[in-house]
Amino acid sequence: MEEFSDFNNYINYMESHAAYRAGLAKVIPHKEWRARQFYDDVSDILIVIPLQQVVHLIPQNESRYVHLIPPNEESHDIYGADISGSLFDENTKEWNLGHLGTIQDLLEQECGVDIEGVNTPYLYFGMWKTTFAWHTEDMELYSINYFHFGEQKTWCAVSPEHGQRLELLARELFLGSSQGCEAFLRHKVALISPTVLKENGIPFNHMTQEAGEFMVTFPYGYHAGFNPGFSCAEGINFAIL
């Protein structure tokens, strides 16, 4: 409980135990901690421009996934991603994504600069089958994601030491995209099955996030995942000294 009270020290503690080698770490708060006392007043949040996700299968792998989607059935997967805002109560002092107390807070405090999703939080409303594609964070920052409520979320991560191997594989699989932009994975449009990673000898880890849990990603740690049901999460980037 005492360790949990200092966010920066806790991240340093995780680093000292080589948590970055997994590319992803879960933090479960102590039982007395609450992000928000009640959620019955959040139903009026308006998602102005929801994303409709359309998945195209690359031909050589189509036979592996075609059984997941019934033939001739249209899929309308709606994802409310990158919604500026926070659901943390203002009086939540510890691990409040709106006030983490990291050096990125100086951007706003001393420079008056707000960069949405980087030093101000984003909300994410997912439904069944919505995904987030393989990517690292902007400027190779850390990220932290808190699951407010809903069904569990599945994450998959490749550690920083194997990031270049994932990039090389992605360039081979998505040749057209990689020729158009060397950093095309930053567009967050490429999904690669863990089965394909395994076949190509790329180590990975997968983890399930439940409501009330945090996930932390590390600099240059690739991660992706999906929602098996409705979920509401909140995320932000951060940096430490």
Short mmCIF file of C-alpha atoms in Angstrom, two decimals:
data_model
loop_
_atom_site.label_atom_id
_atom_site.label_comp_id
_atom_site.label_asym_id
_atom_site.label_seq_id
_atom_site.Cartn_x
_atom_site.Cartn_y
_atom_site.Cartn_z
CA MET A 1 0.00 0.00 0.00
CA GLU A 2 2.88 2.36 0.82
CA GLU A 3 4.68 1.44 -2.42
CA PHE A 4 1.53 2.19 -4.39
CA SER A 5 1.35 5.75 -3.05
CA ASP A 6 4.31 7.02 -5.13
CA PHE A 7 3.74 6.43 -8.83
CA ASN A 8 7.25 7.30 -10.03
CA ASN A 9 8.92 5.13 -7.41
CA TYR A 10 6.62 2.24 -8.27
CA ILE A 11 7.57 2.42 -11.96
CA ASN A 12 11.25 2.52 -10.99
CA TYR A 13 10.63 -0.51 -8.78
CA MET A 14 9.10 -2.36 -11.74
CA GLU A 15 12.07 -1.40 -13.92
CA SER A 16 14.52 -2.65 -11.28
CA HIS A 17 12.82 -6.05 -11.46
CA ALA A 18 13.13 -6.08 -15.29
CA ALA A 19 9.39 -5.89 -15.92
CA TYR A 20 10.23 -4.21 -19.24
CA ARG A 21 11.52 -7.55 -20.55
CA ALA A 22 7.91 -8.71 -20.81
CA GLY A 23 6.94 -5.54 -22.67
CA LEU A 24 3.86 -5.25 -20.49
CA ALA A 25 3.03 -5.33 -16.79
CA LYS A 26 -0.20 -5.52 -14.80
CA VAL A 27 -0.76 -3.54 -11.61
CA ILE A 28 -3.64 -4.47 -9.29
CA PRO A 29 -4.45 -1.69 -6.79
CA HIS A 30 -5.09 -2.41 -3.13
CA LYS A 31 -8.72 -3.10 -2.21
CA GLU A 32 -9.35 0.28 -0.59
CA TRP A 33 -8.35 2.22 -3.71
CA ARG A 34 -11.04 3.51 -6.09
CA ALA A 35 -10.69 5.37 -9.38
CA ARG A 36 -14.28 6.55 -9.14
CA GLN A 37 -16.93 5.98 -6.51
CA PHE A 38 -19.87 5.56 -8.91
CA TYR A 39 -20.28 4.99 -12.66
CA ASP A 40 -24.05 5.42 -12.91
CA ASP A 41 -23.60 9.00 -14.13
CA VAL A 42 -21.40 8.33 -17.17
CA SER A 43 -24.08 7.12 -19.59
CA ASP A 44 -24.45 10.57 -21.13
CA ILE A 45 -20.94 10.59 -22.65
CA LEU A 46 -21.23 11.32 -26.37
CA ILE A 47 -18.85 9.63 -28.79
CA VAL A 48 -18.95 12.14 -31.62
CA ILE A 49 -16.96 10.22 -34.23
CA PRO A 50 -16.86 6.47 -33.46
CA LEU A 51 -14.52 4.34 -35.54
CA GLN A 52 -15.88 1.52 -37.67
CA GLN A 53 -13.17 -1.10 -37.88
CA VAL A 54 -12.87 -3.08 -41.10
CA VAL A 55 -10.46 -6.02 -41.15
CA HIS A 56 -8.90 -7.25 -44.40
CA LEU A 57 -7.10 -10.60 -44.35
CA ILE A 58 -3.85 -11.05 -46.23
CA PRO A 59 -4.30 -13.92 -48.76
CA GLN A 60 -1.67 -16.33 -47.42
CA ASN A 61 -3.33 -16.39 -44.00
CA GLU A 62 -6.98 -16.22 -45.03
CA SER A 63 -7.63 -19.92 -44.51
CA ARG A 64 -6.60 -19.60 -40.86
CA TYR A 65 -9.17 -16.98 -39.99
CA VAL A 66 -12.06 -17.42 -42.41
CA HIS A 67 -13.87 -19.70 -39.95
CA LEU A 68 -14.13 -16.82 -37.48
CA ILE A 69 -16.42 -14.79 -39.75
CA PRO A 70 -19.57 -16.38 -41.22
CA PRO A 71 -19.70 -16.00 -45.03
CA ASN A 72 -21.61 -13.03 -46.49
CA GLU A 73 -22.16 -11.57 -43.04
CA GLU A 74 -21.33 -7.89 -42.64
CA SER A 75 -19.43 -6.89 -39.54
CA HIS A 76 -19.88 -3.46 -37.99
CA ASP A 77 -17.38 -3.22 -35.18
CA ILE A 78 -17.61 0.19 -33.55
CA TYR A 79 -14.79 1.52 -31.40
CA GLY A 80 -14.99 4.76 -29.44
CA ALA A 81 -11.26 5.44 -29.36
CA ASP A 82 -9.22 8.53 -28.45
CA ILE A 83 -12.03 10.35 -26.64
CA SER A 84 -10.46 13.22 -24.74
CA GLY A 85 -11.42 13.12 -21.06
CA SER A 86 -11.12 11.25 -17.78
CA LEU A 87 -13.46 9.28 -15.51
CA PHE A 88 -11.24 9.52 -12.43
CA ASP A 89 -12.71 11.39 -9.48
CA GLU A 90 -10.84 14.62 -8.83
CA ASN A 91 -10.22 13.57 -5.24
CA THR A 92 -8.48 10.36 -6.33
CA LYS A 93 -4.90 11.23 -5.44
CA GLU A 94 -3.01 8.03 -6.19
CA TRP A 95 -2.58 6.83 -9.77
CA ASN A 96 -5.05 9.35 -11.16
CA LEU A 97 -4.37 9.35 -14.89
CA GLY A 98 -5.30 13.01 -15.06
CA HIS A 99 -2.67 13.90 -12.45
CA LEU A 100 0.05 11.27 -12.43
CA GLY A 101 2.73 13.65 -11.19
CA THR A 102 5.35 12.73 -13.81
CA ILE A 103 7.68 15.06 -15.69
CA GLN A 104 5.14 15.28 -18.51
CA ASP A 105 2.93 17.37 -16.24
CA LEU A 106 5.49 20.15 -16.76
CA LEU A 107 4.32 20.52 -20.37
CA GLU A 108 1.04 21.90 -19.08
CA GLN A 109 2.21 23.51 -15.85
CA GLU A 110 5.21 25.41 -17.21
CA CYS A 111 4.59 25.57 -20.95
CA GLY A 112 0.80 25.60 -21.13
CA VAL A 113 0.91 22.78 -23.68
CA ASP A 114 -1.71 20.02 -23.81
CA ILE A 115 -1.12 17.09 -26.16
CA GLU A 116 -4.20 14.87 -26.12
CA GLY A 117 -3.42 11.29 -25.19
CA VAL A 118 0.17 12.19 -24.32
CA ASN A 119 -0.13 14.45 -21.28
CA THR A 120 -3.93 14.44 -21.08
CA PRO A 121 -5.93 11.17 -20.90
CA TYR A 122 -8.02 9.48 -23.56
CA LEU A 123 -11.09 7.28 -23.01
CA TYR A 124 -11.72 4.10 -24.99
CA PHE A 125 -15.11 2.43 -25.42
CA GLY A 126 -14.81 -0.95 -27.08
CA MET A 127 -17.31 -3.56 -28.19
CA TRP A 128 -16.99 -7.22 -29.13
CA LYS A 129 -14.25 -7.81 -31.74
CA THR A 130 -12.80 -4.31 -31.62
CA THR A 131 -9.02 -4.34 -31.70
CA PHE A 132 -5.96 -2.19 -31.24
CA ALA A 133 -3.20 -3.02 -33.71
CA TRP A 134 0.51 -3.57 -33.11
CA HIS A 135 2.28 -0.34 -32.17
CA THR A 136 4.64 1.39 -29.81
CA GLU A 137 3.85 4.69 -28.13
CA ASP A 138 4.62 8.13 -29.56
CA MET A 139 8.23 9.16 -28.89
CA GLU A 140 8.72 5.68 -27.35
CA LEU A 141 7.09 6.82 -24.11
CA TYR A 142 5.57 4.64 -21.42
CA SER A 143 1.82 4.22 -21.40
CA ILE A 144 -0.65 3.31 -18.69
CA ASN A 145 -4.18 2.00 -19.22
CA TYR A 146 -6.86 1.69 -16.55
CA PHE A 147 -9.90 -0.54 -17.10
CA HIS A 148 -12.92 1.25 -15.61
CA PHE A 149 -15.65 -1.32 -16.31
CA GLY A 150 -16.88 -3.95 -18.75
CA GLU A 151 -15.70 -7.28 -20.11
CA GLN A 152 -12.07 -8.26 -19.84
CA LYS A 153 -9.51 -7.08 -22.38
CA THR A 154 -6.79 -9.25 -23.90
CA TRP A 155 -3.31 -7.85 -24.51
CA CYS A 156 -0.36 -9.26 -26.42
CA ALA A 157 3.14 -7.77 -26.12
CA VAL A 158 6.61 -8.14 -27.59
CA SER A 159 9.47 -6.97 -25.40
CA PRO A 160 11.70 -4.06 -26.49
CA GLU A 161 14.61 -6.42 -27.18
CA HIS A 162 12.58 -8.18 -29.90
CA GLY A 163 10.90 -5.08 -31.36
CA GLN A 164 13.07 -4.97 -34.48
CA ARG A 165 12.26 -8.59 -35.26
CA LEU A 166 8.55 -7.76 -35.19
CA GLU A 167 9.15 -4.79 -37.48
CA LEU A 168 11.03 -6.94 -40.01
CA LEU A 169 8.23 -9.52 -40.02
CA ALA A 170 5.58 -6.81 -40.44
CA ARG A 171 7.44 -5.39 -43.45
CA GLU A 172 7.42 -8.83 -45.06
CA LEU A 173 3.74 -9.45 -44.36
CA PHE A 174 2.53 -5.96 -45.29
CA LEU A 175 4.88 -5.17 -48.15
CA GLY A 176 2.70 -2.51 -49.77
CA SER A 177 2.22 -0.58 -46.55
CA SER A 178 5.89 -0.76 -45.61
CA GLN A 179 6.97 0.55 -49.02
CA GLY A 180 4.67 3.53 -48.63
CA CYS A 181 5.89 4.39 -45.12
CA GLU A 182 8.86 2.96 -43.26
CA ALA A 183 7.14 3.59 -39.92
CA PHE A 184 3.75 2.24 -41.05
CA LEU A 185 3.19 0.36 -37.77
CA ARG A 186 2.69 3.75 -36.11
CA HIS A 187 -0.51 4.05 -38.16
CA LYS A 188 -1.95 1.26 -35.96
CA VAL A 189 -3.43 -0.72 -38.84
CA ALA A 190 -1.47 -4.01 -38.77
CA LEU A 191 -2.68 -7.07 -36.87
CA ILE A 192 -0.43 -10.13 -36.67
CA SER A 193 -1.68 -13.29 -35.00
CA PRO A 194 0.35 -14.67 -32.07
CA THR A 195 0.41 -17.92 -34.06
CA VAL A 196 2.34 -16.15 -36.82
CA LEU A 197 4.73 -14.65 -34.26
CA LYS A 198 5.35 -18.11 -32.82
CA GLU A 199 5.97 -19.62 -36.26
CA ASN A 200 8.58 -16.92 -36.89
CA GLY A 201 10.32 -17.40 -33.57
CA ILE A 202 9.32 -14.05 -32.06
CA PRO A 203 8.74 -14.34 -28.29
CA PHE A 204 5.60 -12.68 -26.97
CA ASN A 205 3.51 -12.47 -23.84
CA HIS A 206 -0.24 -12.24 -23.46
CA MET A 207 -2.24 -11.00 -20.51
CA THR A 208 -5.87 -10.45 -19.55
CA GLN A 209 -6.92 -7.14 -18.01
CA GLU A 210 -9.97 -7.08 -15.76
CA ALA A 211 -11.99 -4.12 -14.53
CA GLY A 212 -10.11 -2.23 -11.82
CA GLU A 213 -6.65 -3.15 -13.12
CA PHE A 214 -3.85 -1.12 -14.69
CA MET A 215 -1.63 -2.14 -17.60
CA VAL A 216 1.74 -0.47 -18.13
CA THR A 217 3.65 -0.65 -21.42
CA PHE A 218 7.33 0.14 -21.68
CA PRO A 219 9.33 2.27 -24.14
CA TYR A 220 9.71 0.51 -27.50
CA GLY A 221 7.47 -2.30 -26.30
CA TYR A 222 5.10 -3.38 -29.08
CA HIS A 223 1.59 -4.28 -27.98
CA ALA A 224 -1.79 -5.14 -29.48
CA GLY A 225 -5.06 -6.61 -28.29
CA PHE A 226 -8.81 -6.98 -28.56
CA ASN A 227 -12.07 -6.61 -26.67
CA PRO A 228 -14.26 -9.74 -26.29
CA GLY A 229 -17.13 -7.54 -25.09
CA PHE A 230 -18.11 -4.00 -24.12
CA SER A 231 -15.43 -2.17 -22.17
CA CYS A 232 -14.49 1.28 -20.95
CA ALA A 233 -10.82 2.09 -20.39
CA GLU A 234 -8.64 5.15 -19.99
CA GLY A 235 -5.06 5.68 -21.08
CA ILE A 236 -2.24 8.20 -21.18
CA ASN A 237 1.47 8.35 -21.93
CA PHE A 238 4.07 9.26 -19.34
CA ALA A 239 7.80 9.57 -18.77
CA ILE A 240 9.99 9.25 -15.70
CA LEU A 241 13.44 10.50 -14.74
#
